Amino acid sequence: LTFTKAVADSLAMASRSRSGGFRVSLGTIPNYAKEVEGVELDGVREGSLAEKSGLRAGDIIVQFGSRPIRNIYDYTEAIRETKPGDSVEIIVKRGSERLTIRVDFPSKVQ
């Protein structure tokens, strides 16, 4: 559980990359135990960009921009490659629906 929390925290927090630039923060809480095609969310952090954009617990992220998301590794890489100021369309499965959610990352990390 400590490893899971550490990974969730690393996805949720903005930090400096090795190149000195900033990484973006979405604020999702992935479910690491459930095996699905994509990444199922256990929740989103209150007040986060994920919450403001309309992502919610139970959503399964299957695409992040042009990148298909098959697992947590795809998802982590997609977030790592996203830069402040980028706009990304995220496709999620929500129940029997497929929804496209647009996320506009702020140009400055707050």
PDB file of C-alpha atoms in Angstrom:
ATOM      1  CA  LEU A   1       0.000   0.000   0.000  1.00  0.00           C
ATOM      2  CA  THR A   2       2.911   2.366   0.683  1.00  0.00           C
ATOM      3  CA  PHE A   3       4.188   1.888  -2.889  1.00  0.00           C
ATOM      4  CA  THR A   4       0.695   2.576  -4.269  1.00  0.00           C
ATOM      5  CA  LYS A   5       0.396   5.771  -2.244  1.00  0.00           C
ATOM      6  CA  ALA A   6       3.855   6.891  -3.332  1.00  0.00           C
ATOM      7  CA  VAL A   7       2.997   6.425  -7.010  1.00  0.00           C
ATOM      8  CA  ALA A   8      -0.375   8.154  -6.584  1.00  0.00           C
ATOM      9  CA  ASP A   9       1.320  11.062  -4.841  1.00  0.00           C
ATOM     10  CA  SER A  10       3.906  11.313  -7.605  1.00  0.00           C
ATOM     11  CA  LEU A  11       1.140  11.519 -10.210  1.00  0.00           C
ATOM     12  CA  ALA A  12      -0.767  14.088  -8.193  1.00  0.00           C
ATOM     13  CA  MET A  13       2.059  16.475  -7.380  1.00  0.00           C
ATOM     14  CA  ALA A  14       3.795  18.873  -9.727  1.00  0.00           C
ATOM     15  CA  SER A  15       7.551  18.603  -9.619  1.00  0.00           C
ATOM     16  CA  ARG A  16      10.640  19.668 -11.465  1.00  0.00           C
ATOM     17  CA  SER A  17      11.777  17.323 -14.187  1.00  0.00           C
ATOM     18  CA  ARG A  18      15.418  16.437 -14.719  1.00  0.00           C
ATOM     19  CA  SER A  19      15.627  19.025 -17.496  1.00  0.00           C
ATOM     20  CA  GLY A  20      14.574  21.775 -15.081  1.00  0.00           C
ATOM     21  CA  GLY A  21      11.091  22.240 -16.549  1.00  0.00           C
ATOM     22  CA  PHE A  22       7.881  21.630 -14.669  1.00  0.00           C
ATOM     23  CA  ARG A  23       5.654  18.591 -14.919  1.00  0.00           C
ATOM     24  CA  VAL A  24       1.910  18.918 -14.981  1.00  0.00           C
ATOM     25  CA  SER A  25      -0.473  17.730 -12.297  1.00  0.00           C
ATOM     26  CA  LEU A  26      -3.864  16.180 -13.022  1.00  0.00           C
ATOM     27  CA  GLY A  27      -4.844  14.924  -9.571  1.00  0.00           C
ATOM     28  CA  THR A  28      -6.183  11.468 -10.400  1.00  0.00           C
ATOM     29  CA  ILE A  29      -6.113   8.512  -8.009  1.00  0.00           C
ATOM     30  CA  PRO A  30      -5.651   5.348 -10.109  1.00  0.00           C
ATOM     31  CA  ASN A  31      -6.816   1.912  -8.969  1.00  0.00           C
ATOM     32  CA  TYR A  32      -3.673  -0.233  -9.072  1.00  0.00           C
ATOM     33  CA  ALA A  33      -5.355  -3.489  -8.038  1.00  0.00           C
ATOM     34  CA  LYS A  34      -8.013  -3.796 -10.719  1.00  0.00           C
ATOM     35  CA  GLU A  35      -6.918  -5.216 -14.057  1.00  0.00           C
ATOM     36  CA  VAL A  36      -8.792  -3.522 -16.879  1.00  0.00           C
ATOM     37  CA  GLU A  37      -7.855  -2.303 -20.337  1.00  0.00           C
ATOM     38  CA  GLY A  38      -6.960   1.277 -19.461  1.00  0.00           C
ATOM     39  CA  VAL A  39      -6.638   2.885 -16.038  1.00  0.00           C
ATOM     40  CA  GLU A  40      -9.625   2.893 -13.695  1.00  0.00           C
ATOM     41  CA  LEU A  41      -9.811   5.803 -11.289  1.00  0.00           C
ATOM     42  CA  ASP A  42     -10.502   5.250  -7.599  1.00  0.00           C
ATOM     43  CA  GLY A  43     -11.093   8.974  -7.388  1.00  0.00           C
ATOM     44  CA  VAL A  44      -9.780  12.445  -8.036  1.00  0.00           C
ATOM     45  CA  ARG A  45      -8.260  14.858  -5.576  1.00  0.00           C
ATOM     46  CA  GLU A  46     -10.611  17.579  -4.365  1.00  0.00           C
ATOM     47  CA  GLY A  47     -10.041  20.853  -6.206  1.00  0.00           C
ATOM     48  CA  SER A  48      -7.727  19.187  -8.741  1.00  0.00           C
ATOM     49  CA  LEU A  49      -7.675  19.760 -12.475  1.00  0.00           C
ATOM     50  CA  ALA A  50      -9.133  16.254 -12.890  1.00  0.00           C
ATOM     51  CA  GLU A  51     -12.151  17.188 -10.749  1.00  0.00           C
ATOM     52  CA  LYS A  52     -12.606  20.551 -12.486  1.00  0.00           C
ATOM     53  CA  SER A  53     -12.451  18.849 -15.904  1.00  0.00           C
ATOM     54  CA  GLY A  54     -15.141  16.310 -14.991  1.00  0.00           C
ATOM     55  CA  LEU A  55     -13.145  13.137 -14.350  1.00  0.00           C
ATOM     56  CA  ARG A  56     -14.521  11.031 -11.499  1.00  0.00           C
ATOM     57  CA  ALA A  57     -14.195   7.776  -9.595  1.00  0.00           C
ATOM     58  CA  GLY A  58     -15.022   4.753 -11.736  1.00  0.00           C
ATOM     59  CA  ASP A  59     -13.923   6.363 -15.008  1.00  0.00           C
ATOM     60  CA  ILE A  60     -11.578   4.188 -17.053  1.00  0.00           C
ATOM     61  CA  ILE A  61      -9.046   6.244 -19.011  1.00  0.00           C
ATOM     62  CA  VAL A  62      -8.488   4.544 -22.376  1.00  0.00           C
ATOM     63  CA  GLN A  63      -6.843   7.372 -24.333  1.00  0.00           C
ATOM     64  CA  PHE A  64      -4.795  10.429 -23.378  1.00  0.00           C
ATOM     65  CA  GLY A  65      -4.402  12.743 -26.364  1.00  0.00           C
ATOM     66  CA  SER A  66      -3.331  10.532 -29.270  1.00  0.00           C
ATOM     67  CA  ARG A  67      -1.859   7.878 -26.953  1.00  0.00           C
ATOM     68  CA  PRO A  68      -3.889   4.725 -26.221  1.00  0.00           C
ATOM     69  CA  ILE A  69      -3.818   3.898 -22.509  1.00  0.00           C
ATOM     70  CA  ARG A  70      -3.628   0.159 -21.836  1.00  0.00           C
ATOM     71  CA  ASN A  71      -2.160   0.259 -18.322  1.00  0.00           C
ATOM     72  CA  ILE A  72      -0.699   2.474 -15.606  1.00  0.00           C
ATOM     73  CA  TYR A  73       2.657   2.643 -17.393  1.00  0.00           C
ATOM     74  CA  ASP A  74       1.082   4.145 -20.536  1.00  0.00           C
ATOM     75  CA  TYR A  75      -0.811   6.617 -18.355  1.00  0.00           C
ATOM     76  CA  THR A  76       2.237   7.669 -16.345  1.00  0.00           C
ATOM     77  CA  GLU A  77       4.254   8.182 -19.542  1.00  0.00           C
ATOM     78  CA  ALA A  78       1.459  10.233 -21.136  1.00  0.00           C
ATOM     79  CA  ILE A  79       1.314  12.559 -18.133  1.00  0.00           C
ATOM     80  CA  ARG A  80       5.108  12.817 -18.031  1.00  0.00           C
ATOM     81  CA  GLU A  81       5.165  13.945 -21.674  1.00  0.00           C
ATOM     82  CA  THR A  82       2.475  16.597 -21.138  1.00  0.00           C
ATOM     83  CA  LYS A  83       3.732  20.145 -20.720  1.00  0.00           C
ATOM     84  CA  PRO A  84       2.235  23.142 -18.923  1.00  0.00           C
ATOM     85  CA  GLY A  85      -0.129  24.949 -21.318  1.00  0.00           C
ATOM     86  CA  ASP A  86      -1.051  21.784 -23.259  1.00  0.00           C
ATOM     87  CA  SER A  87      -4.683  20.904 -23.969  1.00  0.00           C
ATOM     88  CA  VAL A  88      -5.421  17.187 -24.004  1.00  0.00           C
ATOM     89  CA  GLU A  89      -8.538  15.228 -24.875  1.00  0.00           C
ATOM     90  CA  ILE A  90      -8.929  12.252 -22.556  1.00  0.00           C
ATOM     91  CA  ILE A  91     -11.279   9.452 -23.582  1.00  0.00           C
ATOM     92  CA  VAL A  92     -12.871   7.572 -20.701  1.00  0.00           C
ATOM     93  CA  LYS A  93     -15.310   4.720 -20.363  1.00  0.00           C
ATOM     94  CA  ARG A  94     -18.028   5.664 -17.892  1.00  0.00           C
ATOM     95  CA  GLY A  95     -20.443   2.798 -17.530  1.00  0.00           C
ATOM     96  CA  SER A  96     -21.557   1.915 -21.064  1.00  0.00           C
ATOM     97  CA  GLU A  97     -20.569   5.330 -22.476  1.00  0.00           C
ATOM     98  CA  ARG A  98     -17.331   6.611 -23.993  1.00  0.00           C
ATOM     99  CA  LEU A  99     -16.793  10.255 -23.147  1.00  0.00           C
ATOM    100  CA  THR A 100     -14.234  12.763 -24.360  1.00  0.00           C
ATOM    101  CA  ILE A 101     -13.059  15.130 -21.646  1.00  0.00           C
ATOM    102  CA  ARG A 102     -10.898  18.102 -22.563  1.00  0.00           C
ATOM    103  CA  VAL A 103      -8.251  19.063 -20.040  1.00  0.00           C
ATOM    104  CA  ASP A 104      -6.491  22.422 -20.332  1.00  0.00           C
ATOM    105  CA  PHE A 105      -3.318  22.304 -18.263  1.00  0.00           C
ATOM    106  CA  PRO A 106      -2.341  25.695 -16.842  1.00  0.00           C
ATOM    107  CA  SER A 107       0.697  27.293 -18.419  1.00  0.00           C
ATOM    108  CA  LYS A 108       2.255  27.749 -14.982  1.00  0.00           C
ATOM    109  CA  VAL A 109       2.378  25.169 -12.220  1.00  0.00           C
ATOM    110  CA  GLN A 110       0.559  26.482  -9.168  1.00  0.00           C
TER     111      GLN A 110
END
